[in-house]
Tab-separated table of C-alpha atoms in Angstrom:
chain	number	residue	atom	x	y	z
A	1	MET	CA	0.000	0.000	0.000
A	2	ASP	CA	1.277	3.490	-0.890
A	3	SER	CA	-0.737	5.146	1.868
A	4	PRO	CA	0.357	4.542	5.485
A	5	LEU	CA	-1.702	2.452	7.876
A	6	VAL	CA	-3.511	4.813	10.251
A	7	ALA	CA	-6.331	4.848	12.793
A	8	ALA	CA	-9.450	7.005	12.792
A	9	ILE	CA	-12.445	7.845	14.951
A	10	GLU	CA	-15.686	9.537	14.058
A	11	ALA	CA	-16.898	10.450	17.542
A	12	GLY	CA	-20.617	11.115	17.327
A	13	GLY	CA	-23.056	11.991	20.037
A	14	THR	CA	-25.006	8.812	19.253
A	15	LYS	CA	-22.289	6.416	18.070
A	16	PHE	CA	-18.546	6.071	17.674
A	17	VAL	CA	-17.049	4.740	14.453
A	18	CYS	CA	-13.476	3.483	14.809
A	19	ALA	CA	-11.387	2.413	11.841
A	20	VAL	CA	-7.939	1.212	10.828
A	21	GLY	CA	-6.864	1.238	7.223
A	22	HIS	CA	-5.132	2.785	4.224
A	23	GLY	CA	-8.170	4.339	2.504
A	24	PRO	CA	-11.749	3.735	1.337
A	25	ASP	CA	-10.901	0.415	-0.324
A	26	ASP	CA	-9.020	-0.985	2.654
A	27	VAL	CA	-10.582	-0.089	5.988
A	28	GLU	CA	-11.672	-2.175	8.964
A	29	GLU	CA	-14.174	-0.479	11.228
A	30	ALA	CA	-16.377	-0.948	14.276
A	31	ARG	CA	-19.457	1.016	15.326
A	32	PHE	CA	-20.848	1.159	18.840
A	33	PRO	CA	-23.069	3.450	20.936
A	34	THR	CA	-21.668	6.543	22.609
A	35	THR	CA	-22.134	5.839	26.305
A	36	CYS	CA	-20.163	7.447	29.150
A	37	PRO	CA	-16.689	8.782	28.261
A	38	GLU	CA	-14.697	6.148	30.175
A	39	GLU	CA	-16.524	3.204	28.626
A	40	THR	CA	-16.564	4.632	25.104
A	41	ILE	CA	-12.890	5.611	25.103
A	42	GLN	CA	-11.863	2.227	26.487
A	43	ARG	CA	-13.915	0.429	23.862
A	44	SER	CA	-12.164	2.466	21.155
A	45	ILE	CA	-8.745	1.562	22.537
A	46	GLU	CA	-9.661	-2.117	22.651
A	47	PHE	CA	-10.723	-2.030	18.993
A	48	PHE	CA	-7.438	-0.440	17.928
A	49	ASN	CA	-5.365	-2.900	19.927
A	50	GLU	CA	-7.190	-5.845	18.386
A	51	ALA	CA	-7.031	-4.376	14.878
A	52	GLN	CA	-3.280	-3.798	15.157
A	53	GLU	CA	-2.779	-7.465	15.972
A	54	ARG	CA	-4.335	-8.299	12.613
A	55	LYS	CA	-3.147	-5.432	10.398
A	56	GLY	CA	0.046	-4.127	12.016
A	57	LYS	CA	1.059	-0.999	13.896
A	58	VAL	CA	-0.808	2.222	13.053
A	59	ASN	CA	1.364	5.267	12.387
A	60	ALA	CA	-1.027	8.113	13.266
A	61	ILE	CA	-4.597	8.723	14.349
A	62	GLY	CA	-7.254	11.202	13.264
A	63	ILE	CA	-10.275	12.019	15.410
A	64	GLY	CA	-13.344	13.885	14.165
A	65	THR	CA	-15.662	14.637	17.057
A	66	PHE	CA	-18.985	16.139	17.956
A	67	GLY	CA	-18.550	19.460	19.650
A	68	PRO	CA	-17.945	22.055	20.623
A	69	ALA	CA	-14.339	20.863	20.699
A	70	ASP	CA	-10.918	22.405	21.242
A	71	VAL	CA	-9.122	21.933	17.932
A	72	ASN	CA	-6.284	24.401	18.614
A	73	PRO	CA	-3.015	22.430	18.974
A	74	GLU	CA	-1.527	25.301	21.016
A	75	SER	CA	-4.283	25.138	23.637
A	76	SER	CA	-3.866	23.437	27.013
A	77	THR	CA	-7.190	21.680	26.390
A	78	PHE	CA	-6.483	20.594	22.808
A	79	GLY	CA	-8.305	17.348	22.182
A	80	TYR	CA	-11.112	18.095	24.646
A	81	ILE	CA	-14.829	18.118	24.021
A	82	LYS	CA	-15.961	21.391	25.562
A	83	LYS	CA	-19.372	22.447	26.881
A	84	THR	CA	-21.878	20.163	25.179
A	85	PRO	CA	-25.501	19.137	25.739
A	86	LYS	CA	-24.366	15.494	25.557
A	87	PRO	CA	-24.674	14.264	29.182
A	88	ASP	CA	-21.371	13.542	30.980
A	89	TRP	CA	-19.196	14.636	28.040
A	90	SER	CA	-18.546	18.314	28.794
A	91	ASN	CA	-14.822	19.038	29.324
A	92	THR	CA	-13.840	15.480	28.429
A	93	ASP	CA	-10.270	14.817	27.304
A	94	LEU	CA	-10.995	12.580	24.339
A	95	ALA	CA	-7.692	12.643	22.497
A	96	SER	CA	-4.968	12.141	25.132
A	97	PRO	CA	-6.030	8.734	26.520
A	98	ILE	CA	-6.348	7.275	23.028
A	99	GLN	CA	-3.109	8.787	21.756
A	100	SER	CA	-1.275	7.547	24.832
A	101	ALA	CA	-2.674	4.026	24.507
A	102	LEU	CA	-1.430	3.885	20.905
A	103	GLY	CA	2.118	4.869	21.833
A	104	ASN	CA	1.857	8.660	21.494
A	105	ILE	CA	1.653	8.493	17.714
A	106	PRO	CA	0.885	11.730	15.784
A	107	LEU	CA	-2.671	12.959	16.327
A	108	ALA	CA	-5.089	15.062	14.257
A	109	PHE	CA	-8.139	16.368	16.127
A	110	GLU	CA	-11.030	18.027	14.325
A	111	THR	CA	-14.771	18.436	14.418
A	112	ASP	CA	-16.694	15.601	12.813
A	113	VAL	CA	-18.037	17.884	10.075
A	114	ASN	CA	-14.629	19.346	9.225
A	115	ALA	CA	-13.292	15.797	9.075
A	116	ALA	CA	-16.160	14.755	6.802
A	117	ALA	CA	-15.472	17.740	4.567
A	118	TRP	CA	-11.822	16.712	4.328
A	119	GLY	CA	-12.774	13.150	3.423
A	120	GLU	CA	-15.088	14.417	0.699
A	121	ARG	CA	-12.264	16.529	-0.688
A	122	LYS	CA	-9.854	13.600	-0.842
A	123	TRP	CA	-12.167	10.817	-1.983
A	124	GLY	CA	-15.717	12.110	-2.410
A	125	ALA	CA	-18.007	14.783	-3.827
A	126	ALA	CA	-15.502	17.640	-3.508
A	127	ASN	CA	-12.318	16.011	-4.783
A	128	ASP	CA	-11.848	18.708	-7.435
A	129	LEU	CA	-12.658	21.714	-5.222
A	130	ASN	CA	-10.801	24.090	-2.904
A	131	ASP	CA	-13.823	25.995	-1.544
A	132	PHE	CA	-16.892	24.124	-0.324
A	133	ILE	CA	-19.155	23.450	2.651
A	134	TYR	CA	-20.162	20.163	4.268
A	135	ILE	CA	-23.332	20.251	6.390
A	136	THR	CA	-24.670	17.303	8.336
A	137	VAL	CA	-28.344	17.281	9.316
A	138	GLY	CA	-28.937	14.582	11.886
A	139	THR	CA	-29.541	14.518	15.632
A	140	GLY	CA	-27.907	17.955	15.523
A	141	ILE	CA	-26.669	20.167	12.696
A	142	GLY	CA	-23.046	21.009	12.027
A	143	GLY	CA	-21.063	22.548	9.225
A	144	GLY	CA	-17.485	22.179	8.056
A	145	ALA	CA	-15.779	24.599	5.685
A	146	VAL	CA	-12.820	24.274	3.348
A	147	SER	CA	-11.504	27.536	1.900
A	148	ASN	CA	-8.546	27.858	-0.449
A	149	GLY	CA	-7.871	24.177	0.122
A	150	LYS	CA	-7.640	24.464	3.919
A	151	ILE	CA	-10.017	23.644	6.760
A	152	VAL	CA	-11.437	26.852	8.215
A	153	HIS	CA	-10.600	27.770	11.817
A	154	GLY	CA	-10.649	31.046	13.693
A	155	ILE	CA	-11.299	31.726	17.354
A	156	SER	CA	-12.854	28.260	17.236
A	157	HIS	CA	-14.311	26.021	14.539
A	158	PRO	CA	-17.393	26.920	12.464
A	159	GLU	CA	-20.746	26.456	14.242
A	160	MET	CA	-23.126	26.649	11.305
A	161	GLY	CA	-25.758	24.654	13.127
A	162	HIS	CA	-26.411	27.644	15.343
A	163	LEU	CA	-27.085	30.193	12.624
A	164	ARG	CA	-30.056	32.407	13.376
A	165	ILE	CA	-32.864	31.599	10.944
A	166	SER	CA	-36.019	33.677	10.582
A	167	LYS	CA	-39.353	31.929	11.001
A	168	ASP	CA	-43.037	32.814	10.931
A	169	PRO	CA	-44.571	31.890	14.318
A	170	SER	CA	-48.025	31.729	12.749
A	171	VAL	CA	-46.805	28.912	10.487
A	172	ASP	CA	-44.313	27.322	12.869
A	173	PRO	CA	-44.993	28.074	16.548
A	174	PHE	CA	-42.342	25.552	17.711
A	175	VAL	CA	-39.996	27.295	20.156
A	176	GLY	CA	-36.976	25.231	19.105
A	177	SER	CA	-35.020	22.369	20.618
A	178	CYS	CA	-31.562	23.908	21.069
A	179	PRO	CA	-30.739	24.137	24.809
A	180	PHE	CA	-28.540	27.180	24.147
A	181	HIS	CA	-30.389	29.206	21.505
A	182	GLY	CA	-33.882	27.773	21.164
A	183	ASP	CA	-34.853	28.387	17.549
A	184	CYS	CA	-31.475	28.506	15.798
A	185	LEU	CA	-30.988	26.336	12.699
A	186	GLU	CA	-30.290	23.232	14.804
A	187	GLY	CA	-33.200	24.053	17.085
A	188	LEU	CA	-35.567	24.232	14.111
A	189	ALA	CA	-34.253	21.762	11.533
A	190	SER	CA	-32.286	18.969	13.258
A	191	GLY	CA	-33.659	15.484	13.612
A	192	THR	CA	-34.174	16.232	17.308
A	193	ALA	CA	-36.231	19.318	16.435
A	194	LEU	CA	-38.331	17.405	13.922
A	195	GLU	CA	-39.102	14.662	16.418
A	196	GLU	CA	-39.943	17.091	19.219
A	197	ARG	CA	-42.120	19.273	16.982
A	198	TRP	CA	-44.122	16.461	15.399
A	199	SER	CA	-43.873	13.764	18.127
A	200	GLN	CA	-42.768	11.293	15.492
A	201	ASP	CA	-39.541	9.896	14.095
A	202	PRO	CA	-38.711	12.069	11.052
A	203	SER	CA	-38.151	8.982	8.891
A	204	GLU	CA	-41.807	8.101	9.385
A	205	LEU	CA	-43.216	11.460	8.228
A	206	PRO	CA	-44.784	11.260	4.735
A	207	SER	CA	-43.205	13.299	1.947
A	208	GLU	CA	-46.214	15.621	1.705
A	209	HIS	CA	-46.070	16.509	5.420
A	210	LEU	CA	-45.682	20.193	6.377
A	211	ALA	CA	-42.480	19.191	8.162
A	212	TRP	CA	-40.594	19.032	4.875
A	213	GLU	CA	-41.826	22.418	3.665
A	214	LEU	CA	-40.424	23.947	6.851
A	215	GLU	CA	-37.259	21.834	6.775
A	216	SER	CA	-36.374	22.721	3.200
A	217	SER	CA	-37.109	26.379	3.885
A	218	TYR	CA	-34.842	26.583	6.934
A	219	LEU	CA	-32.005	24.706	5.238
A	220	ALA	CA	-32.349	26.830	2.098
A	221	ASP	CA	-32.031	30.011	4.163
A	222	ALA	CA	-28.904	28.638	5.847
A	223	ILE	CA	-27.365	27.787	2.471
A	224	ILE	CA	-28.161	31.264	1.164
A	225	ASN	CA	-26.593	32.928	4.210
A	226	ILE	CA	-23.421	30.868	3.851
A	227	THR	CA	-23.340	31.438	0.081
A	228	LEU	CA	-23.480	35.186	0.610
A	229	THR	CA	-20.754	34.991	3.270
A	230	LEU	CA	-18.224	32.503	1.893
A	231	SER	CA	-19.187	32.038	-1.772
A	232	PRO	CA	-18.385	28.292	-1.816
A	233	GLU	CA	-18.249	26.244	-4.979
A	234	ARG	CA	-20.467	23.460	-3.590
A	235	PHE	CA	-22.605	22.396	-0.643
A	236	ILE	CA	-22.547	18.766	0.456
A	237	LEU	CA	-25.503	17.812	2.664
A	238	GLY	CA	-25.230	14.613	4.707
A	239	GLY	CA	-26.735	13.112	7.852
A	240	GLY	CA	-29.774	11.020	8.610
A	241	VAL	CA	-32.406	13.677	7.879
A	242	MET	CA	-31.013	14.141	4.363
A	243	GLN	CA	-31.845	10.503	3.584
A	244	GLN	CA	-35.283	11.839	2.590
A	245	ASP	CA	-34.912	11.840	-1.204
A	246	HIS	CA	-37.522	14.552	-1.743
A	247	LEU	CA	-35.586	17.088	0.362
A	248	PHE	CA	-32.820	17.833	-2.138
A	249	PRO	CA	-35.077	19.131	-4.940
A	250	MET	CA	-37.129	21.144	-2.435
A	251	ILE	CA	-34.020	22.803	-1.008
A	252	ARG	CA	-32.528	23.469	-4.448
A	253	GLU	CA	-35.731	25.086	-5.688
A	254	ARG	CA	-35.930	27.428	-2.698
A	255	VAL	CA	-32.260	28.392	-2.847
A	256	ILE	CA	-32.469	29.414	-6.507
A	257	ALA	CA	-35.758	31.278	-6.018
A	258	ARG	CA	-34.536	33.199	-2.964
A	259	LEU	CA	-31.161	34.114	-4.442
A	260	ALA	CA	-33.204	35.840	-7.155
A	261	GLU	CA	-30.286	35.752	-9.621
A	262	TYR	CA	-28.251	38.059	-7.368
A	263	ILE	CA	-25.412	35.524	-7.464
A	264	ASN	CA	-24.860	33.150	-10.351
A	265	VAL	CA	-24.185	29.826	-8.679
A	266	PRO	CA	-23.264	26.641	-10.575
A	267	PRO	CA	-26.100	24.430	-11.889
A	268	VAL	CA	-28.067	23.689	-8.744
A	269	GLU	CA	-27.869	19.902	-9.138
A	270	ASN	CA	-24.086	20.270	-8.868
A	271	TYR	CA	-24.192	23.008	-6.243
A	272	ILE	CA	-26.196	21.188	-3.562
A	273	VAL	CA	-25.323	17.494	-3.501
A	274	PRO	CA	-25.230	14.425	-1.226
A	275	PRO	CA	-21.885	13.153	0.092
A	276	GLY	CA	-19.922	10.948	-2.237
A	277	LEU	CA	-18.710	8.868	0.715
A	278	GLY	CA	-22.165	8.455	2.232
A	279	ALA	CA	-22.191	7.493	5.907
A	280	GLN	CA	-18.419	6.924	5.855
A	281	ALA	CA	-17.517	10.559	5.184
A	282	GLY	CA	-16.661	11.332	8.812
A	283	VAL	CA	-14.495	8.329	9.578
A	284	LEU	CA	-12.744	8.390	6.202
A	285	GLY	CA	-12.106	12.089	6.667
A	286	SER	CA	-10.471	11.349	10.010
A	287	LEU	CA	-8.383	8.697	8.251
A	288	ALA	CA	-7.306	11.273	5.668
A	289	LEU	CA	-6.362	13.769	8.383
A	290	ALA	CA	-4.176	11.135	10.031
A	291	GLN	CA	-2.436	10.359	6.754
A	292	ASP	CA	-1.735	14.058	6.196
A	293	LEU	CA	0.345	14.068	9.380
A	294	LEU	CA	2.772	11.624	7.790
A	295	LYS	CA	3.431	13.487	4.541
């Protein structure tokens, strides 16, 4: 194999995905529920130890995690999950115990959505682009950004899930599910918000349900706001909620109508697309980040 053997974790609020491999065509992975930090971290370490017995020593590890997270390598809490609504996980040192257990190999630590974006750039729907956005719409909503071929950071990482989105209370009186901001994008359009608003699993809502009119409207507004701010070449929309096939055309139609030809974006079918790596975008992105450390 030309690519080095590395380890990867997609640390989600619902499940962890751990992997060892060289790339999309050669990866061994395990998926298990995200329980308390001690149990989940130990289970990850056990997977890596067992995988190394079969495949050999890993040379680096990449972790893409739910957040907020400290992704600044110069920070004293680099590798920590910060204040999060996930019970028991606030201020958890996720990276150090795993890195130590693997022999203090090089470590990349990113948000899960930035990692997914990086995987899509290397192997997926953005492999020819330097400026694009990856948004996941699942239990929560998060966004990763690549600009000029680099993952975007600043005082922290992007928090696109908490964009403020206008709504009409007469049409949607739901107060929002976000424990921090109420009716931000995540509070209105995440899978959690859909389930709380309609008292039903979103996957069970029929395609003609009002839920999807609201969902496509909120996501379209978010895409427009980000388009006007960052002018990306493409949006990649992943996550469980986006498994509803009828959502993509609804979102595309609203984006084009509301932009009102103010900005000439690429053909909308190529501008707003599903991930090329599907459900593996996050873990493969973490794998790619680990491999970058060894270049």
